[in-house]
PDB file of C-alpha atoms in Angstrom:
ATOM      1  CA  UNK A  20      14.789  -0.554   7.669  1.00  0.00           C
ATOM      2  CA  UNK A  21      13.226   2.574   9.379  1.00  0.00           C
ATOM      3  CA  UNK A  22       9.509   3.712   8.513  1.00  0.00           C
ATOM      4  CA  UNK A  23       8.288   6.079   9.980  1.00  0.00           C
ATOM      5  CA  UNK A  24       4.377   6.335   9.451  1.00  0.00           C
ATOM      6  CA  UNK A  25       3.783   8.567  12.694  1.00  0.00           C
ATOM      7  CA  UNK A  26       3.060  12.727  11.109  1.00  0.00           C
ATOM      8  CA  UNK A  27       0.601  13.861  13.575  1.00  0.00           C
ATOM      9  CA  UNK A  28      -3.099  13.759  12.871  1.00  0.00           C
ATOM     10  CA  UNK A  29      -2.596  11.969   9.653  1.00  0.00           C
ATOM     11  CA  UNK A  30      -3.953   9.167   7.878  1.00  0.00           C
ATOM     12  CA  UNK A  31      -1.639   5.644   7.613  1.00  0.00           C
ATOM     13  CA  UNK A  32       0.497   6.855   4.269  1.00  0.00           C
ATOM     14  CA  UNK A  33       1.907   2.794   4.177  1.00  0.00           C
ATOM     15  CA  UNK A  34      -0.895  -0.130   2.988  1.00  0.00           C
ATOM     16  CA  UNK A  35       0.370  -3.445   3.592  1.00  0.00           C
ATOM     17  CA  UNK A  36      -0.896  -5.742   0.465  1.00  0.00           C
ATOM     18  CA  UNK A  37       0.674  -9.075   0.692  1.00  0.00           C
ATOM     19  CA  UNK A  38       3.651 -10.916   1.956  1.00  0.00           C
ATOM     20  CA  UNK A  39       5.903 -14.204   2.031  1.00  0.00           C
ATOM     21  CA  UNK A  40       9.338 -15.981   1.816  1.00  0.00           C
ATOM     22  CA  UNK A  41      10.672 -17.117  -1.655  1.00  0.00           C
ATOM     23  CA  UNK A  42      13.055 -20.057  -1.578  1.00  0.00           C
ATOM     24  CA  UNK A  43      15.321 -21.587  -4.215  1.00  0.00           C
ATOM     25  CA  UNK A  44      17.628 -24.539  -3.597  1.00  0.00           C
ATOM     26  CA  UNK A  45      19.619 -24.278  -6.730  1.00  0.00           C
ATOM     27  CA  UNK A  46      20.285 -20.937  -8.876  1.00  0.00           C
ATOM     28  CA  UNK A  47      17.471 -19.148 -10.529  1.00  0.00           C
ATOM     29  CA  UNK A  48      16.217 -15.922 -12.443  1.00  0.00           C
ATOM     30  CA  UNK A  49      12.745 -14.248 -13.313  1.00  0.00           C
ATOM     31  CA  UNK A  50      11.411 -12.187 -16.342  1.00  0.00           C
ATOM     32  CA  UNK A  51      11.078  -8.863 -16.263  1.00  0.00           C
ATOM     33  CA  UNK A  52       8.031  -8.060 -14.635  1.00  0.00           C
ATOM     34  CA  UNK A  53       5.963  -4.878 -13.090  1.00  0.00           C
ATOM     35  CA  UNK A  54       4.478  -4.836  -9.600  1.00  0.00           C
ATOM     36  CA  UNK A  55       1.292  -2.200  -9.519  1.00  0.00           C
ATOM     37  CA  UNK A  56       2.797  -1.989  -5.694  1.00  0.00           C
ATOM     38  CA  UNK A  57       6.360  -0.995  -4.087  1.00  0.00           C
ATOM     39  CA  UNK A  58       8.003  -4.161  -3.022  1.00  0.00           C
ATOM     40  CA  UNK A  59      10.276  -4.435  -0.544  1.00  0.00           C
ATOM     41  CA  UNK A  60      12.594  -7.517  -0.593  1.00  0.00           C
ATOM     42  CA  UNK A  61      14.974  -8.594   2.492  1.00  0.00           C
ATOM     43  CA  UNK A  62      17.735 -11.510   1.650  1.00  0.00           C
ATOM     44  CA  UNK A  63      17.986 -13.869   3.962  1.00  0.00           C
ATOM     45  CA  UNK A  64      19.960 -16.301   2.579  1.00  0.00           C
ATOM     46  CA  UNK A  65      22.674 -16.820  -0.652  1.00  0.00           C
ATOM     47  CA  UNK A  66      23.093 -13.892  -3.547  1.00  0.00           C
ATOM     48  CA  UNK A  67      20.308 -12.230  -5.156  1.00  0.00           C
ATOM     49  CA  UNK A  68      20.803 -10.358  -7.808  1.00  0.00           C
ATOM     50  CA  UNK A  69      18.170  -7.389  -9.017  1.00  0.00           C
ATOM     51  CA  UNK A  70      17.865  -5.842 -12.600  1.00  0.00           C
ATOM     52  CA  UNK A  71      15.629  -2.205 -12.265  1.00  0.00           C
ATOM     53  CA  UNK A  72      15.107   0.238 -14.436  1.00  0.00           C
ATOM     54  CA  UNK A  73      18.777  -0.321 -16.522  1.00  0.00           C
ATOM     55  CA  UNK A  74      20.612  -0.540 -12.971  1.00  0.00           C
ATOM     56  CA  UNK A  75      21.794  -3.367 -11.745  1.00  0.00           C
ATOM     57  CA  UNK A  76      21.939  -3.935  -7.540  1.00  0.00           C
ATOM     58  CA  UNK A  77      23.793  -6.836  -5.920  1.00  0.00           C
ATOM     59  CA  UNK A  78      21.914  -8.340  -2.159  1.00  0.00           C
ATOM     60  CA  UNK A  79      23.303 -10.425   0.077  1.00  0.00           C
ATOM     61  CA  UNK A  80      22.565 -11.607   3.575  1.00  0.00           C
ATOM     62  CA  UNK A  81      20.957  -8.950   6.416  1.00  0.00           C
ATOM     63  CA  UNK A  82      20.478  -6.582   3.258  1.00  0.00           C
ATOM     64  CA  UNK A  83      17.364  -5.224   1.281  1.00  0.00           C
ATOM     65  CA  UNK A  84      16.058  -3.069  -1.666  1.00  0.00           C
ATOM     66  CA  UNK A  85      12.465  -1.416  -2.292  1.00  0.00           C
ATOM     67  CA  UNK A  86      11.301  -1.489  -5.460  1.00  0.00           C
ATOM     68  CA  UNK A  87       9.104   1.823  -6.343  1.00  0.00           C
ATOM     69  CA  UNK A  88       5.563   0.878  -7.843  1.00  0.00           C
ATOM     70  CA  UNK A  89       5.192   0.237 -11.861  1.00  0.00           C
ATOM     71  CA  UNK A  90       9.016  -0.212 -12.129  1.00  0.00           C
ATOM     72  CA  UNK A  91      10.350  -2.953 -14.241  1.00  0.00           C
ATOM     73  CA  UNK A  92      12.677  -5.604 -12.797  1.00  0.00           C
ATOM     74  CA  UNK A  93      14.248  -9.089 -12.951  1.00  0.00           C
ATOM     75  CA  UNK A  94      15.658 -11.572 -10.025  1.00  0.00           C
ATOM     76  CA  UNK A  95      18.395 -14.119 -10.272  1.00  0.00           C
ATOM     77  CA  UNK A  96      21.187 -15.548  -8.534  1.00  0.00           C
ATOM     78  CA  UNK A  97      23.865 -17.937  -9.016  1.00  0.00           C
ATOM     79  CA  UNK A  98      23.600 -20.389  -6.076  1.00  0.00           C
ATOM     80  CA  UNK A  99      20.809 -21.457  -3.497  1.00  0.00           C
ATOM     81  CA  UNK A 100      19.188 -17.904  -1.808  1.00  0.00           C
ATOM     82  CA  UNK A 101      16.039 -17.221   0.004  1.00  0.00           C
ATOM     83  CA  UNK A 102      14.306 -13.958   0.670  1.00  0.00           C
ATOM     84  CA  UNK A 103      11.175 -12.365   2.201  1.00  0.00           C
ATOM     85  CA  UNK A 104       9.272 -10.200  -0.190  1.00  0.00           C
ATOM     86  CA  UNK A 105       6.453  -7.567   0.734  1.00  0.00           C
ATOM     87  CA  UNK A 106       4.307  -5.728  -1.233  1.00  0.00           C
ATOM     88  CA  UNK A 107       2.974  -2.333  -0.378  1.00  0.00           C
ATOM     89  CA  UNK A 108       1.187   0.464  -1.322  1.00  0.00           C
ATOM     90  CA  UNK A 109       1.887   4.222  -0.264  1.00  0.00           C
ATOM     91  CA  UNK A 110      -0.881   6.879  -0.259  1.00  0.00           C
ATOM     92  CA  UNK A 111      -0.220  10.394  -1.423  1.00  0.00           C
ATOM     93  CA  UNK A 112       2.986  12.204  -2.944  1.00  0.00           C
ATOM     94  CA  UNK A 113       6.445  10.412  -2.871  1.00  0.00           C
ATOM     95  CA  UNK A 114       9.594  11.113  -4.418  1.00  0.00           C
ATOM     96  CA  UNK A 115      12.928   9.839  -5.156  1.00  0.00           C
ATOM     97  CA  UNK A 116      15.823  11.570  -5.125  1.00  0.00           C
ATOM     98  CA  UNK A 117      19.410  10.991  -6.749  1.00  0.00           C
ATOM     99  CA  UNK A 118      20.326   9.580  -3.607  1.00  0.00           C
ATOM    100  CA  UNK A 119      17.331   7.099  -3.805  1.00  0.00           C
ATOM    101  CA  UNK A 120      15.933   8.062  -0.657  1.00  0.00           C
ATOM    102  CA  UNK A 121      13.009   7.695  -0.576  1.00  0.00           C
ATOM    103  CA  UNK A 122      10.251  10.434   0.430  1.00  0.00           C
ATOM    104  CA  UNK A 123       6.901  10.582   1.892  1.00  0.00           C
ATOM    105  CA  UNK A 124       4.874  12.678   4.254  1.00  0.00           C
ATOM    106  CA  UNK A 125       6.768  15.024   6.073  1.00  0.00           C
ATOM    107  CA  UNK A 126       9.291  12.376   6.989  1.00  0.00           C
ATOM    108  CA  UNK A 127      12.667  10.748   4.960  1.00  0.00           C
ATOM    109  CA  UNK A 128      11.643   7.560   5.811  1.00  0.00           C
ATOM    110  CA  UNK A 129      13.120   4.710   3.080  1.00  0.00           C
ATOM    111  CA  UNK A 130      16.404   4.005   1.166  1.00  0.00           C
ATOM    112  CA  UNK A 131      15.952   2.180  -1.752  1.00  0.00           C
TER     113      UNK A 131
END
């Protein structure tokens, strides 16, 4: 992943909130839930499947997805997985394009 947080004479635009490592030894899922904060999840381990706003995204190992603040999603998989989670708050305007790059500052800085 590639932030960068760096525009010249600027406030930070990122606010780290909380952090830590989920870890299932057999399959599991979630409810659908909303997260006042982005969250950024990185698998580490196993097949995690991720249910957002009607779209569906499939994670494995080494790979990641950031979930924009107040969106609704759902977790599962179908075997043993593990992944770090982060929550986050950014300050000022964003924007998402169709792409689902995500935009803040002056800088492209996130892809969702």
């Amino acid at each position: 992943m590639f932030l960068d947080n760096s525009a010249k004479n600027s406030i930070s635009l990122t606010e780290y909130c909380t952090a830590g490592k989920f870890v299932s030894e057999k399959q599991f899922s979630s409810e659908n839930r909303r997260s006042e904060s982005f969250v950024l999840l990185y698998v580490v381990s196993g097949t995690v499947n991720i249910f957002s706003d009607a779209k569906s995204y499939v994670l494995s190992p080494d790979s990641y997805i950031i979930l924009p603040a107040l969106c609704e999603h759902s977790e599962s998989s179908s075997e043993r997985a593990s992944y770090f989670w982060c929550h986050f708050y950014i300050h000022g305007a964003y924007s998402i394009d169709s792409d689902e790059v995500l935009t803040f500052g002056e800088n492209k800085a996130l892809g969702i």
